[in-house]
XYZ file of N, CA, C and O in Angstrom:
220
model
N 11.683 90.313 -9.790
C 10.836 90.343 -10.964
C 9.759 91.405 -10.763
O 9.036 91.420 -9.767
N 9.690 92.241 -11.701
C 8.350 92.971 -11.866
C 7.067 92.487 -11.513
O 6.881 91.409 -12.078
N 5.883 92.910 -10.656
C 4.828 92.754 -10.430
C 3.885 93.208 -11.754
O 3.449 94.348 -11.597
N 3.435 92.528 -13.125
C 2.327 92.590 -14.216
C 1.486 92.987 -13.391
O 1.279 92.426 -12.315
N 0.722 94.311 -13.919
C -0.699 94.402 -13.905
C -1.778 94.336 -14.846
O -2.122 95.280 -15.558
N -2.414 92.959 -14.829
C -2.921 92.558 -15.947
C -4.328 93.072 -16.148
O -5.097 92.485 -16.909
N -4.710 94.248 -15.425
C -5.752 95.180 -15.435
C -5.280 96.145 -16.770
O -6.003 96.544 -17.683
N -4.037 96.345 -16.596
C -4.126 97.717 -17.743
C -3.919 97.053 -19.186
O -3.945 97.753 -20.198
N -3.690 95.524 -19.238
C -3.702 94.652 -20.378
C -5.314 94.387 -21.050
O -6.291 93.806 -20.579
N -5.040 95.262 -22.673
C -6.364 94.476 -23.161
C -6.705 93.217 -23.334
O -5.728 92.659 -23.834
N -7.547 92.490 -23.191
C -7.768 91.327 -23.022
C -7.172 90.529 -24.444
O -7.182 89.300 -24.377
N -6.778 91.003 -25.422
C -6.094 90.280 -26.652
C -4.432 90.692 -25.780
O -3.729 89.687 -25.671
N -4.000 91.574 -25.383
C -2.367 91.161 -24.603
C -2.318 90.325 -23.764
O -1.376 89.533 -23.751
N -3.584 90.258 -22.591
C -4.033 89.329 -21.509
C -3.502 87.652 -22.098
O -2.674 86.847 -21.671
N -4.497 87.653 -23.327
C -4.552 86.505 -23.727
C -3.235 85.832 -24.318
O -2.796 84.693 -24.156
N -2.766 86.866 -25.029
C -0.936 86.510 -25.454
C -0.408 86.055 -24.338
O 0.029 84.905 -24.388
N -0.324 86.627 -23.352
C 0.645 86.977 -21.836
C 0.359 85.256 -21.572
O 1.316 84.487 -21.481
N -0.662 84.911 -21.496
C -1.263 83.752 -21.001
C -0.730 82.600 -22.071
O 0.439 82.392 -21.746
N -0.936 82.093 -22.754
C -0.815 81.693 -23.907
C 1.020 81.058 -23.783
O 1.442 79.914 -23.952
N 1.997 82.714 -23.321
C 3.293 82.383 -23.312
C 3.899 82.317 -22.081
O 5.098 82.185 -21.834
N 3.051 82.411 -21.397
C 3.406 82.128 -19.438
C 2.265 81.172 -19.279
O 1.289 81.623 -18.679
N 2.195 79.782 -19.757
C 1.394 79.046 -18.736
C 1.637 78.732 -17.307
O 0.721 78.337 -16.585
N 2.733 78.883 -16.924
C 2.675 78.861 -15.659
C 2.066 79.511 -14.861
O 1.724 79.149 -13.735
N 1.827 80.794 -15.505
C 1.056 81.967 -14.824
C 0.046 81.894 -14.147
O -0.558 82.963 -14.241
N -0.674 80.906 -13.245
C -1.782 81.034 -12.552
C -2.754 82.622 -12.901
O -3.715 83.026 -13.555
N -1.641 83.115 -11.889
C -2.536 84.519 -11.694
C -3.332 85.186 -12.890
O -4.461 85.675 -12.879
N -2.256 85.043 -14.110
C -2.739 85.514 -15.048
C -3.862 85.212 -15.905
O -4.592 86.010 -16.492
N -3.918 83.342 -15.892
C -4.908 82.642 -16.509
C -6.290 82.841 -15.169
O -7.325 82.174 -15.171
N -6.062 83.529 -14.503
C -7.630 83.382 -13.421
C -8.078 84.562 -13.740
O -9.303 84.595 -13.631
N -7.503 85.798 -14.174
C -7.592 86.883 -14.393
C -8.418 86.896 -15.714
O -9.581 87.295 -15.772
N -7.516 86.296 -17.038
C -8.098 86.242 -17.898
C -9.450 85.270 -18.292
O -10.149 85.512 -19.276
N -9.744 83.924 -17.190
C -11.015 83.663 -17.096
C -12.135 84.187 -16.609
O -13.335 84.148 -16.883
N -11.118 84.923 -15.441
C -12.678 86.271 -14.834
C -13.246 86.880 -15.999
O -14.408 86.883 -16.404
N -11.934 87.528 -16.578
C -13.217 88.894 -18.112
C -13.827 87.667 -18.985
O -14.724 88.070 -19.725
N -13.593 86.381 -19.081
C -14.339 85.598 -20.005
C -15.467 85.516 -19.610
O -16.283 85.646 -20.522
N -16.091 85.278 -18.174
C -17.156 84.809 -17.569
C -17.699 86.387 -17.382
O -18.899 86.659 -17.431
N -16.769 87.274 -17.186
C -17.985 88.862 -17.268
C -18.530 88.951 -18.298
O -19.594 89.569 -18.256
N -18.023 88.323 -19.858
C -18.561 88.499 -20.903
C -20.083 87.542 -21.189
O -20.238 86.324 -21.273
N -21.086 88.701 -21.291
C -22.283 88.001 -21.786
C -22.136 86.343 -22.701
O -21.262 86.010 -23.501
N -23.223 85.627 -22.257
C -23.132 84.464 -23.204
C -21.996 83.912 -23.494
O -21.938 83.573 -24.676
N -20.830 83.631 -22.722
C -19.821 83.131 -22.574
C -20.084 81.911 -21.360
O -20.067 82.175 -20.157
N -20.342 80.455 -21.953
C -19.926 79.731 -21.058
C -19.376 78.210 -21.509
O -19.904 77.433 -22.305
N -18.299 78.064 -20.834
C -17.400 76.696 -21.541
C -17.903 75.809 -20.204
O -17.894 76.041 -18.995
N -18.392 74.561 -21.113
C -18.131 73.609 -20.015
C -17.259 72.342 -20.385
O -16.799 71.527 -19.585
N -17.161 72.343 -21.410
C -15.698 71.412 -22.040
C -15.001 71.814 -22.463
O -15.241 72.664 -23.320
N -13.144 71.323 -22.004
C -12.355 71.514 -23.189
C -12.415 72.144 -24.590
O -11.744 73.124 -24.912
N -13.369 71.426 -25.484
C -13.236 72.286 -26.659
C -13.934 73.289 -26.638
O -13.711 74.003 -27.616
N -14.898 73.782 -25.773
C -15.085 75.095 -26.301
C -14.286 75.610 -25.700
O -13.861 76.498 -26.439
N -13.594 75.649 -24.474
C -12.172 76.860 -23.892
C -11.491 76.850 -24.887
O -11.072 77.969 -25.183
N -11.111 75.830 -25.725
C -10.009 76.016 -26.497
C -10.822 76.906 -27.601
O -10.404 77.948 -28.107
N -12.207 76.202 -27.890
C -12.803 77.445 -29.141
C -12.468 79.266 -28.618
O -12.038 80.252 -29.217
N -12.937 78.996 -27.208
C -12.900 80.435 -27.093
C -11.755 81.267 -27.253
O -11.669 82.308 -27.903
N -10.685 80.544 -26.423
C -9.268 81.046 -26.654
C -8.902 81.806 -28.165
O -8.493 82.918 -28.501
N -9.281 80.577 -28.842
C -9.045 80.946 -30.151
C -9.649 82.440 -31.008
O -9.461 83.008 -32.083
N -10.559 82.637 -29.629
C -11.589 83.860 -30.632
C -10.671 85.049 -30.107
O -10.892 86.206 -30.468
């Protein structure tokens, strides 16, 4: 299998990628890192991850 580099993925492909590979560890830690680099981003329940996802 191909090695993804989910660096050269904008964070809306990131988020697809994730979304249709939950299994993906790697990918969902990746895409929570750029959530938490993003200013004023912080989930501490369920529904807001899911709010955020959604954004």
């Amino acid at each position: 299998m191909n090695q993804i580099n989910f660096d050269l993925m904008s964070d809306t492909q990131l988020l697809s990628y994730v979304r249709t590979h939950p299994q993906d560890t790697e990918a969902f830690h990746k895409y929570m890192d750029r959530l938490s680099e993003r200013a004023g981003v912080l989930c501490t329940t369920d529904e807001e991850f899911e709010a955020e996802l959604q954004k």
